[in-house]
Coordinates of C-alpha atoms in Angstrom, one line a residue:
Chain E
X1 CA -16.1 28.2 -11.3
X2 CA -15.0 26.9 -14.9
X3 CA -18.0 24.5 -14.7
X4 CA -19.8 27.5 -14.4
X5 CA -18.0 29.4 -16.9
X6 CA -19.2 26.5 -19.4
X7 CA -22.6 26.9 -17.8
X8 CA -22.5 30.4 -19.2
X9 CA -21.1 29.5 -22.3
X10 CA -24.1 26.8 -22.8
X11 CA -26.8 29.6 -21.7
X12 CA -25.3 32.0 -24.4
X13 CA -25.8 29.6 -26.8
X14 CA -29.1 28.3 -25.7
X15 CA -30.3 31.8 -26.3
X16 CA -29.6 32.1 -29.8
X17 CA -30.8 28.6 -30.8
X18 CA -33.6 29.1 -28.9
X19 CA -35.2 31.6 -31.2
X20 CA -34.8 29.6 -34.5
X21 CA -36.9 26.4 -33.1
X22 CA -40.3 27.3 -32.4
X23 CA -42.1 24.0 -32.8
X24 CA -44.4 23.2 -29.8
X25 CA -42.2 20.8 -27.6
X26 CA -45.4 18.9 -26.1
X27 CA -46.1 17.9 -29.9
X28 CA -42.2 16.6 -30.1
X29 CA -42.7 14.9 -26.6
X30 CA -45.2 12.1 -28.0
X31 CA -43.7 11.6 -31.5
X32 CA -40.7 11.0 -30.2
X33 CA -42.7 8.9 -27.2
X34 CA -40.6 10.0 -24.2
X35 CA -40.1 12.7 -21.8
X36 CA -36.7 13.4 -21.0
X37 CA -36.5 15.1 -17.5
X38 CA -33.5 16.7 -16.4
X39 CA -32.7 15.6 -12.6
X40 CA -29.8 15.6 -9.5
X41 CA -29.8 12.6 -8.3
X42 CA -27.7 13.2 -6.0
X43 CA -30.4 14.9 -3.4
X44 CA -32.3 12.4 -1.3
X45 CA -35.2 11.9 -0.9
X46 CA -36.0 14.0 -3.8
X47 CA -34.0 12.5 -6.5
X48 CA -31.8 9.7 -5.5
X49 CA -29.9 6.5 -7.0
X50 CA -31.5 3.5 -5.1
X51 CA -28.6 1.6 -3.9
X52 CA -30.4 -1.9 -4.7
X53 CA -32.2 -1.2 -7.9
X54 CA -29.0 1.7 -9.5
X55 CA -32.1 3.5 -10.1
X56 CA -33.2 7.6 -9.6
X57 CA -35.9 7.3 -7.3
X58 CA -36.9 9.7 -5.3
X59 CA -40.1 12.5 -4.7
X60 CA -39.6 14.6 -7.8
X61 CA -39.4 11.0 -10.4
X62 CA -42.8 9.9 -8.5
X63 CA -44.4 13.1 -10.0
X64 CA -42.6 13.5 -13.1
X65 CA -43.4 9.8 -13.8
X66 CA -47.4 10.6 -13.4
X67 CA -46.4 13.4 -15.7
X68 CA -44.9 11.4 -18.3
X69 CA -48.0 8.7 -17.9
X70 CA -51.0 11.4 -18.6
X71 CA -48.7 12.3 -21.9
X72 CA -48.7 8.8 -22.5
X73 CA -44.8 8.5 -23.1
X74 CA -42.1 7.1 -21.4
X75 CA -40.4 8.9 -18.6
X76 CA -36.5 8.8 -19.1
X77 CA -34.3 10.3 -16.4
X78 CA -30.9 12.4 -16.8
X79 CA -28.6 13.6 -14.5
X80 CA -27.4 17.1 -14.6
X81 CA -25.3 19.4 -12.3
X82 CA -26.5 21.9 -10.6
X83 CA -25.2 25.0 -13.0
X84 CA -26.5 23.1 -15.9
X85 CA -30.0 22.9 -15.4
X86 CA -31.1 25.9 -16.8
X87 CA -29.1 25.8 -19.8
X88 CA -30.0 22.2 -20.2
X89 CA -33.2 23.4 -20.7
X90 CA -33.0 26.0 -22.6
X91 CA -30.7 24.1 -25.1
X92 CA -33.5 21.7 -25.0
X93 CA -31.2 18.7 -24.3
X94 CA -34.2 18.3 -21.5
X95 CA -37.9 18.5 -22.0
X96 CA -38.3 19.6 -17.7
X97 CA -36.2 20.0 -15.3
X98 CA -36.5 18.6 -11.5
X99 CA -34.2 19.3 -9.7
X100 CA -34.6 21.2 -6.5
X101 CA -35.4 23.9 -8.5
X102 CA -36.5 27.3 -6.6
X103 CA -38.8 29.2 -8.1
X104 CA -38.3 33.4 -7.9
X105 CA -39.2 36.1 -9.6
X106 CA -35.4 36.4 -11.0
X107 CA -35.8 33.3 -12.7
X108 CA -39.5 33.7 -14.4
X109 CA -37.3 35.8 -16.8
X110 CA -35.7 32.4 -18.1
X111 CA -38.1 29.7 -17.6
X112 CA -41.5 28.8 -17.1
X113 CA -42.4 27.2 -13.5
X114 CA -44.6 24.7 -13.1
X115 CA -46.9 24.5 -9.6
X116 CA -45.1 24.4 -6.8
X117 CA -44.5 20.8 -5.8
X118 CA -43.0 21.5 -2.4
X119 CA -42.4 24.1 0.0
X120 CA -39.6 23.7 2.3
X121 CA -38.0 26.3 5.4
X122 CA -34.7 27.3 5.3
X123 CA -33.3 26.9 9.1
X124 CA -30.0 27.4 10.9
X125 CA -27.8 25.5 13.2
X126 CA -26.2 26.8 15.8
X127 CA -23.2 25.7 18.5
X128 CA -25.1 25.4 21.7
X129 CA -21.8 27.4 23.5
X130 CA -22.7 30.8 21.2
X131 CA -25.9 31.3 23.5
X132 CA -27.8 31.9 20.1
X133 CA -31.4 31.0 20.5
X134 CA -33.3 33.0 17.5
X135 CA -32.2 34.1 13.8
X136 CA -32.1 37.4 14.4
X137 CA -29.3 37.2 17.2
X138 CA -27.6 35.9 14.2
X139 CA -27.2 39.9 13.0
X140 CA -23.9 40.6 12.7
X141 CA -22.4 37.2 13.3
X142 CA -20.5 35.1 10.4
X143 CA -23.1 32.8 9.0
X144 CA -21.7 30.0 7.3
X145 CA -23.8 28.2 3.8
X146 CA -23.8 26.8 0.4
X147 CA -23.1 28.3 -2.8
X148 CA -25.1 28.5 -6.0
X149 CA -28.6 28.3 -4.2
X150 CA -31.0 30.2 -2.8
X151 CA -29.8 29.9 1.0
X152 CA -27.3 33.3 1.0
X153 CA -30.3 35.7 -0.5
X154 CA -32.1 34.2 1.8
X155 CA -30.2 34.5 5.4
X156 CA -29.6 38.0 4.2
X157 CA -32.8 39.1 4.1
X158 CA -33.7 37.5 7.3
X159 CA -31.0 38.7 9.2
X160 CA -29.2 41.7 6.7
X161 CA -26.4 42.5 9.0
X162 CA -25.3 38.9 8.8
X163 CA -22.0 38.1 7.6
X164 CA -22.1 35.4 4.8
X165 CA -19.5 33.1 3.7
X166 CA -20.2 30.1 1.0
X167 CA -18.7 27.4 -0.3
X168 CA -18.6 25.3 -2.6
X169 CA -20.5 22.3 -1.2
X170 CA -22.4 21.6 2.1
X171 CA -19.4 19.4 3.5
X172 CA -17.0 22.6 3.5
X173 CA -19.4 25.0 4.7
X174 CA -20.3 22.4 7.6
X175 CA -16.7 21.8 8.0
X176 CA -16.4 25.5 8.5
X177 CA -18.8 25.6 11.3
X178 CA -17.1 22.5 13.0
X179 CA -14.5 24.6 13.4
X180 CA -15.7 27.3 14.1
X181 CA -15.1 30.1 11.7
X182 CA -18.8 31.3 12.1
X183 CA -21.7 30.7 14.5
X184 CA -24.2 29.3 12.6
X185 CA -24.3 27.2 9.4
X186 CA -28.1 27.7 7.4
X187 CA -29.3 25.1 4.7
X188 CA -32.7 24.0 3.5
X189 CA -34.5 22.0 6.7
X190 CA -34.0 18.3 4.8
X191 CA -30.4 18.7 4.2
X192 CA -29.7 20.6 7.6
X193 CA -31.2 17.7 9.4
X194 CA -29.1 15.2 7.5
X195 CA -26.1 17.0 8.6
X196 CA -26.8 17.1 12.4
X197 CA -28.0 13.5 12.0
X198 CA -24.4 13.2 10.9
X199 CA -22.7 14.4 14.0
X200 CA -23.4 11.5 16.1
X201 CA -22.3 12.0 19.8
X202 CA -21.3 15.5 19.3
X203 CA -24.8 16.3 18.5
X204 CA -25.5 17.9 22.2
X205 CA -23.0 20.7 21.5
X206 CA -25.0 21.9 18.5
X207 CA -29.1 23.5 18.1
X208 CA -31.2 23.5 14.8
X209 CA -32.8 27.0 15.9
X210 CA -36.6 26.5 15.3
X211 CA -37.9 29.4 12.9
X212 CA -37.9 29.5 9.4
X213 CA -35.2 31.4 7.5
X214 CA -37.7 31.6 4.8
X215 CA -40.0 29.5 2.6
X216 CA -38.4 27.8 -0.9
X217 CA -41.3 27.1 -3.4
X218 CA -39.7 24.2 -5.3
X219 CA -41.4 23.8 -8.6
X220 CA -40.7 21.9 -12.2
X221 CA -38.8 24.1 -14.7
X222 CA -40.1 24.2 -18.0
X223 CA -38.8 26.0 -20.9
X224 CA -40.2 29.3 -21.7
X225 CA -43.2 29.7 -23.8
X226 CA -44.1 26.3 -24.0
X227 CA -47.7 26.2 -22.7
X228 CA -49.0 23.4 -24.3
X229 CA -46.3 21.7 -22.2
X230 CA -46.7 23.6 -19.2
X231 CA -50.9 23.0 -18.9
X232 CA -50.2 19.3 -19.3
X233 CA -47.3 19.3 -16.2
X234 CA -49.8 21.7 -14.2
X235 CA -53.0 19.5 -15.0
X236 CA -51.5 16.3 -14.0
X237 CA -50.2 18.1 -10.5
X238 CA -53.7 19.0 -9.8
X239 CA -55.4 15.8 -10.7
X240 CA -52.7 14.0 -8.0
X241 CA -53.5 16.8 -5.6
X242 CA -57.1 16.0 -6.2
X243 CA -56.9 11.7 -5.8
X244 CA -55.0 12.1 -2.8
X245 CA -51.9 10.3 -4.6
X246 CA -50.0 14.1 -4.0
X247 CA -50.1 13.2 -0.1
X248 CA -49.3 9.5 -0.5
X249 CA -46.0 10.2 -2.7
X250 CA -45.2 13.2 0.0
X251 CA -45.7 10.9 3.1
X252 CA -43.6 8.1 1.3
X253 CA -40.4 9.9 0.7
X254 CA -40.6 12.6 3.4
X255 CA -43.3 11.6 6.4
X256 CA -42.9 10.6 9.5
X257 CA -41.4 7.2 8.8
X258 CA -38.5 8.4 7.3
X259 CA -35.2 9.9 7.8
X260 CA -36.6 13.6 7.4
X261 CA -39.7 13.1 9.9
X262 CA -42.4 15.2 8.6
X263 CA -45.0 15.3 11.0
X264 CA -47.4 17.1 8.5
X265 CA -47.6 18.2 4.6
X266 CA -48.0 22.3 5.1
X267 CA -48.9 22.7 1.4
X268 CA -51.0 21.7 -1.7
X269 CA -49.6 21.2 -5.2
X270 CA -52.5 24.1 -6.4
X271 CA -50.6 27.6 -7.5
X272 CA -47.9 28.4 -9.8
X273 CA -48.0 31.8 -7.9
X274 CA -44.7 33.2 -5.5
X275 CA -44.4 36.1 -3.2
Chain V
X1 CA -36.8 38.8 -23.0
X2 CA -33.2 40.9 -24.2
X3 CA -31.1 38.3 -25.1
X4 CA -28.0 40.5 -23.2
X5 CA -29.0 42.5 -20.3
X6 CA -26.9 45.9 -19.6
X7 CA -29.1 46.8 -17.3
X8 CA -28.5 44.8 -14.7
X9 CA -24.9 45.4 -15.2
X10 CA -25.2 49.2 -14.7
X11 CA -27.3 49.6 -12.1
X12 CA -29.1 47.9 -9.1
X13 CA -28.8 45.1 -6.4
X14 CA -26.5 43.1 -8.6
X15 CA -24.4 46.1 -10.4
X16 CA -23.3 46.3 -6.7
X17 CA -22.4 42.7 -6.2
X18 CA -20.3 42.8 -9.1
X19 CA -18.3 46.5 -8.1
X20 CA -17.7 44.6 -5.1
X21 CA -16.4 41.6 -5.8
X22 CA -14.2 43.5 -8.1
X23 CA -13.1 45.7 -5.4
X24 CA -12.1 43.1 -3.0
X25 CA -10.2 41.2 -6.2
X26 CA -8.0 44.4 -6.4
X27 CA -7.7 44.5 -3.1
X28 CA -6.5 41.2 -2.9
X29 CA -3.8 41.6 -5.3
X30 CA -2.4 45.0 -4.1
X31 CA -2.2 43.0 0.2
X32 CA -0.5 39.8 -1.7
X33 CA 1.5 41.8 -3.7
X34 CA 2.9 44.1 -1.1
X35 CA 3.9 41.1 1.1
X36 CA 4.9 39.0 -1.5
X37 CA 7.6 41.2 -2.9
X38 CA 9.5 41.7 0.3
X39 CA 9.5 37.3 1.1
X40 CA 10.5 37.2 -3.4
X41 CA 13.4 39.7 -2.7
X42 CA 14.5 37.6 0.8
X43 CA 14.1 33.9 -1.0
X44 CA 15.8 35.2 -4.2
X45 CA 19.0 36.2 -1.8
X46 CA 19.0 32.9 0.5
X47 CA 19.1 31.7 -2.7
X48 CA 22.3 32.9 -3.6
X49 CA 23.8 32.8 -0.3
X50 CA 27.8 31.8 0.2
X51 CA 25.8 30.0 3.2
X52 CA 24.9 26.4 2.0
X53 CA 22.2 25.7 4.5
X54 CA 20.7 29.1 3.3
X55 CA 20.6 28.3 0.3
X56 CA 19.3 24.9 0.4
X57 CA 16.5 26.6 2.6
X58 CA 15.4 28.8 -0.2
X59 CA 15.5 25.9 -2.4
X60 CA 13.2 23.8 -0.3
X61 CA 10.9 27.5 -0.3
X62 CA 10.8 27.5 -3.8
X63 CA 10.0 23.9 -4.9
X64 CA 7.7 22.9 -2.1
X65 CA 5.5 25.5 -3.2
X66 CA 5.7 25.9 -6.8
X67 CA 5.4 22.4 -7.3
X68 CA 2.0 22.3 -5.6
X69 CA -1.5 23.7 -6.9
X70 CA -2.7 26.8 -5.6
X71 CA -5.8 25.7 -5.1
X72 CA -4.1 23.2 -2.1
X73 CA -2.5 25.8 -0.8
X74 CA -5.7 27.7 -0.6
X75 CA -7.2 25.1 1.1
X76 CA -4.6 24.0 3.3
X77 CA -4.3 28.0 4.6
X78 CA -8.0 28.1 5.3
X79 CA -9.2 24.6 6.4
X80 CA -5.6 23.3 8.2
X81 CA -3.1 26.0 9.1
X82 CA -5.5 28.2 11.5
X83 CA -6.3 25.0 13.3
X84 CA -2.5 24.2 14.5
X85 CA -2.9 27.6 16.1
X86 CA -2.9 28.1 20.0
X87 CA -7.1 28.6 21.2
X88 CA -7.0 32.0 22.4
X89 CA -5.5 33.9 18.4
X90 CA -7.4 31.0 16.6
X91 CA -10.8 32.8 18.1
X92 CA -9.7 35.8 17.4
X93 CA -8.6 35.3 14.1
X94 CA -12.3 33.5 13.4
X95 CA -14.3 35.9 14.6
X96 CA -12.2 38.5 12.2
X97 CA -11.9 38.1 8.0
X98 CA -9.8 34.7 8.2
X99 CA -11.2 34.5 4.7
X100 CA -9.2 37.1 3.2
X101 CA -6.1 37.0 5.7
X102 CA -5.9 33.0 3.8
X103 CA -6.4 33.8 0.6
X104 CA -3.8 36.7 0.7
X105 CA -1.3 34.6 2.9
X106 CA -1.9 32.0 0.0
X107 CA -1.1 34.3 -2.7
X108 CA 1.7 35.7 -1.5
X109 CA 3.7 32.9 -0.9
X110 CA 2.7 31.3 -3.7
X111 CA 4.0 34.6 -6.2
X112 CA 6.5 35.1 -4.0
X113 CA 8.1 31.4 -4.9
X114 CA 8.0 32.5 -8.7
X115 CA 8.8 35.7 -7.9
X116 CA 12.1 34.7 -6.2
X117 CA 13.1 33.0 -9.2
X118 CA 12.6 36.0 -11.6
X119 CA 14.9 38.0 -9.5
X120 CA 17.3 35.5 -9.0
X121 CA 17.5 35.6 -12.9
X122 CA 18.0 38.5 -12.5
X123 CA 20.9 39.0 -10.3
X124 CA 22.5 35.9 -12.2
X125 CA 22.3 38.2 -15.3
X126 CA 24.6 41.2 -13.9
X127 CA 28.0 39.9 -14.8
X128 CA 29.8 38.5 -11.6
X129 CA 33.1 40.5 -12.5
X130 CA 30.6 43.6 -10.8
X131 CA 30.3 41.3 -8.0
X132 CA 33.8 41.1 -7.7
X133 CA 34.4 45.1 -8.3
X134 CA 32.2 45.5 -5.4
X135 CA 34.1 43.1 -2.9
X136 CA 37.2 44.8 -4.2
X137 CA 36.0 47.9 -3.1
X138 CA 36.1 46.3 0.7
X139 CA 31.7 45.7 0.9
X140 CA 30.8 42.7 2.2
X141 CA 28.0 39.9 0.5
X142 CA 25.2 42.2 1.6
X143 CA 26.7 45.3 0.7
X144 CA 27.9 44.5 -2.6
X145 CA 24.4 43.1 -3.6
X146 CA 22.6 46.1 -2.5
X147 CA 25.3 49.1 -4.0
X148 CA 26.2 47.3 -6.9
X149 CA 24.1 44.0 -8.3
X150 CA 20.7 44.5 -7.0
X151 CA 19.9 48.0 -8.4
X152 CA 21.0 47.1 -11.7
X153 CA 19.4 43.7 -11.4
X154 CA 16.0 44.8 -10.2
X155 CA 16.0 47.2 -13.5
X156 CA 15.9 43.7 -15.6
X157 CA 13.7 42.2 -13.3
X158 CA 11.0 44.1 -13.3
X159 CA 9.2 42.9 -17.0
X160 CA 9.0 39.2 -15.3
X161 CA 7.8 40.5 -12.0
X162 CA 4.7 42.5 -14.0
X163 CA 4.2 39.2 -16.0
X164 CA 4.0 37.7 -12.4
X165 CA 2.0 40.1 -11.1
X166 CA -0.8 39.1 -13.6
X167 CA -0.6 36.0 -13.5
X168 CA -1.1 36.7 -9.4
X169 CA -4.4 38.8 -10.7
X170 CA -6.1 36.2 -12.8
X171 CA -5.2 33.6 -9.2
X172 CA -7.2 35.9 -7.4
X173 CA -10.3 34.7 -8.4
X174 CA -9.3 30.7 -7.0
X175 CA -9.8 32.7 -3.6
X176 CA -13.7 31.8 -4.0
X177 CA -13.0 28.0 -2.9
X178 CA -12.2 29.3 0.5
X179 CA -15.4 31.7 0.6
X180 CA -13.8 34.9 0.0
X181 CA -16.1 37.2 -1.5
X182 CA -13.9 38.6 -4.5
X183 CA -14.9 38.8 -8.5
X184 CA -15.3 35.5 -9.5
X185 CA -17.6 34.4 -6.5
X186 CA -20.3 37.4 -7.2
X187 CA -20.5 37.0 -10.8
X188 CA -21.1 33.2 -9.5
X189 CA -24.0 34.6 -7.1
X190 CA -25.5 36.7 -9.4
X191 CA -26.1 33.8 -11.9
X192 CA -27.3 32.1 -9.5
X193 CA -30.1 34.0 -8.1
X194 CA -31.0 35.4 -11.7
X195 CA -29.7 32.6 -14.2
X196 CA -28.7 35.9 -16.1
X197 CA -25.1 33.5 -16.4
X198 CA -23.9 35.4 -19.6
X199 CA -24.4 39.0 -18.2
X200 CA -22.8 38.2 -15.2
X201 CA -19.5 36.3 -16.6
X202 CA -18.9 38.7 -19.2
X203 CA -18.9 41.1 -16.3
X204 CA -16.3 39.1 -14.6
X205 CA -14.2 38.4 -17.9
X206 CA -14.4 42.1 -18.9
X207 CA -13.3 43.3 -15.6
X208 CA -10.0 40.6 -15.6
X209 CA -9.3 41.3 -19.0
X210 CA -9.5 45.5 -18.7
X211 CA -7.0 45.1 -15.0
X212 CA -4.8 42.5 -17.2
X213 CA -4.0 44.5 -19.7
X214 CA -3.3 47.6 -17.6
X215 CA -0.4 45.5 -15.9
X216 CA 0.7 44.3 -19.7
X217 CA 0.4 48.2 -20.8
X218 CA 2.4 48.9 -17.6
X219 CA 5.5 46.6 -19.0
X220 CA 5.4 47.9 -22.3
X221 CA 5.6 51.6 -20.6
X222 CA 8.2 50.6 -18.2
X223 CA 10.4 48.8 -20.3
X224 CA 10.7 51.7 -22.8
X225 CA 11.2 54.1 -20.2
X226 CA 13.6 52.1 -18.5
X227 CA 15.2 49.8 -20.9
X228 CA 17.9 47.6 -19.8
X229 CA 21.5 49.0 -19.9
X230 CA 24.1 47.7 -22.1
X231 CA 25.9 45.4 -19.7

């Protein structure tokens, strides 16, 4: 929480600088000939350190780097936590931000979005023993997830008389299910897979329940006001939606050939717009 | 944009979060502080004990925990403890708010080994020639210490033991690691889903501070209106 607390502290401060630099950032982008893109790297397959190469590769850098190519400038990658992303940004210590980024309505108050560039479901495992076979005989049981995202808004509104509890990473909350201090354990449907893949024999005791939680419209974040920036980012998604190259990169890191077995590719980089 | 949103500090969705967490926070501190009193009091005595083996037993109680993090303890009283347990009361304490029932357990131990130490202080500052009036008088250890030391002992006791119980306040909010839904852990959620990350945490820092300084302002009050007799 003190990360956070520094998060905060960075935001405040990102606020007030904000207002005294109002030169257009896409301008600053190619004099100073690179793109500096704020990233996780630590959430495969969309940003990832490659163990051969020690470089980020991943989804997300395959489009920023077609980003950074239409600009004409060099794409330069750079690692960020979770609670700094948005301050990052706003600071402008990052010209966009990738990074698993959800867009909501909440968050349009602070940033700009970008098109969506992936849509993922939200699902739930649960222990085969509990006899749960649907989300909403989850209502009133202890659901067990991640802190900081967008997962505990979300199994509330799907299933409001759930009882939540987060933690502070994936391994804990996990950990908690393992031993049982809630029936099921929700996360986004990559990372839940990884999980159970993770289980190994005791796999048979547990079931990913099949419906969607909800659905996360990722997106890239890009600082507020900055449209000259923000029509280059959302051109260059549409011209790869367009060649076919969209579906290429999405088949590479997430189709059926790899670890998260996507049979299909359910959207189409095309709208900036949320429910 | 307003660069410092009231509103959604006054009212709404996350307005509620917030009154909450804060709730829970003060609940947390009133359950830890109530058991951790009683366990302060008991370890403070053991401590003092004619008995040696008593006494090396509240020794042991007092360094083995104060000389650990609070954040292991929290841990260790949510992830390990409630595992050693027998199946049938581990399920039943699961199914219930084994988030809380941790993070109090947690906290009171943990004041209580600092706690212990403040009244031993204490007791160790009533001169032993009233200890020694008050075996003369034919009471045993037991009775002695609760006629004659302990109620003039508490009296100086009780400053440190406020100090303690804000210090036990602020550790309230390390309950979040363990998924307890108190003060620091909403502010944490509302950032989250709005990115509003100043509103919320000057919620949160307004709230500990205003509670803080109620316990300070109850010292002050309590050591005018009962000062420390001339011993």
């Amino acid at each position: 929480m003190r990360l956070n607390f520094i998060a905060a502290a960075l935001a405040a401060s990102a606020l007030f600088t904000g207002i005294a630099a109002q030169a257009d950032q896409l301008a600053d982008i190619k004099k100073k000939g690179e793109l500096v893109v704020g990233v996780l790297g630590t959430d495969e397959p969309a940003t990832f350190i490659d163990p051969k190469t020690r470089q980020i590769v991943g989804y997300e850098v395959d489009l920023v780097n077609a980003i950074a190519r239409k600009i004409g400038v060099k794409p330069v990658l750079k690692q960020i936590a979770v609670a700094a992303r948005i301050p990052e940004l706003q600071q402008g210590h990052v010209d966009l931000v990738a990074a698993g980024l959800t867009h909501n309505k909440e968050r349009e108050a602070q940033i700009d979005f970008s098109l969506t560039t992936f849509v993922t479901g939200q699902k739930a495992i649960v222990k085969k023993d509990s006899g749960i076979t649907d989300v909403p005989q989850l209502a009133g049981k202890k659901v067990l997830t991640i802190r900081g995202g967008t997962q505990e808004p979300n199994i509330r509104k799907a299933v409001p008389t759930a009882e939540v509890v987060t933690f502070d990473t994936s391994q804990q909350a996990f950990q908690a299910l393992q031993q049982g201090k809630g029936v099921g354990y929700v996360d986004d449907e990559a990372a839940l897979l990884r999980s159970y893949a993770k289980l190994g024999p005791q796999k048979a005791k547990y079931v990913v329940l099949k419906q969607n939680l909800s659905t996360e419209a990722l997106a890239i974040g890009i600082k507020k006001g900055e449209s000259g920036l923000k029509a280059v980012v959302d051109e260059t998604l549409r011209e790869l939606e367009k060649s076919g190259e969209a579906q290429k990169i999405f088949v590479k890191w997430y189709g059926p050939n790899t670890a998260s077995g996507f049979q299909t590719r359910d959207f189409k980089l095309e709208s900036d717009k949320i429910d | 944009m307003p660069l410092f949103d009231y509103s959604l500090l006054l009212t709404g969705q996350y307005h509620d979060m917030l009154v909450a967490g804060l709730l829970l926070s003060l609940q947390l501190l009133a359950a830890s502080l109530l058991l951790a009193l009683p366990i302060a009091l008991v370890v403070a005595l053991l401590r003092l004990s004619p008995v040696a083996p008593l006494r090396w037993l509240g020794f042991a109680y007092v360094e083995s925990i104060r000389n650990i993090p609070l954040l292991a303890h929290m841990l260790f009283w949510y992830f390990g403890a409630p595992e050693l347990l027998p199946e049938g009361i581990k399920q039943w304490l699961y199914a219930g708010h084994i988030e809380a029932y941790s993070a109090i357990i947690a906290l009171a131990l943990y004041t209580a080994a600092f706690m212990a130490e403040d009244i031993r202080s204490g007791i160790r500052a009533i001169p032993t020639v009233q200890f020694e009036a008050g075996r003369a008088l034919g009471f045993g250890f037991m009775g002695t210490m609760r006629r004659v030391v302990l109620p003039q002992a508490l009296r100086v006791t009780v400053p440190p033991l406020i100090s303690q119980t804000l210090s036990l306040w602020k550790n309230t909010s390390i309950a979040t690691v363990i998924g307890v839904a108190e003060l620091m852990y909403q502010a944490g959620q509302v950032e989250s889903a709005t990115f509003r990350s100043f509103e919320s945490f000057a919620f949160a820092s307004a709230a500990y501070l205003t509670v803080s300084l109620a316990i300070t302002g109850l010292a002050t009050w309590y050591h005018h209106r009962f000062p420390v007799r001339t011993i």
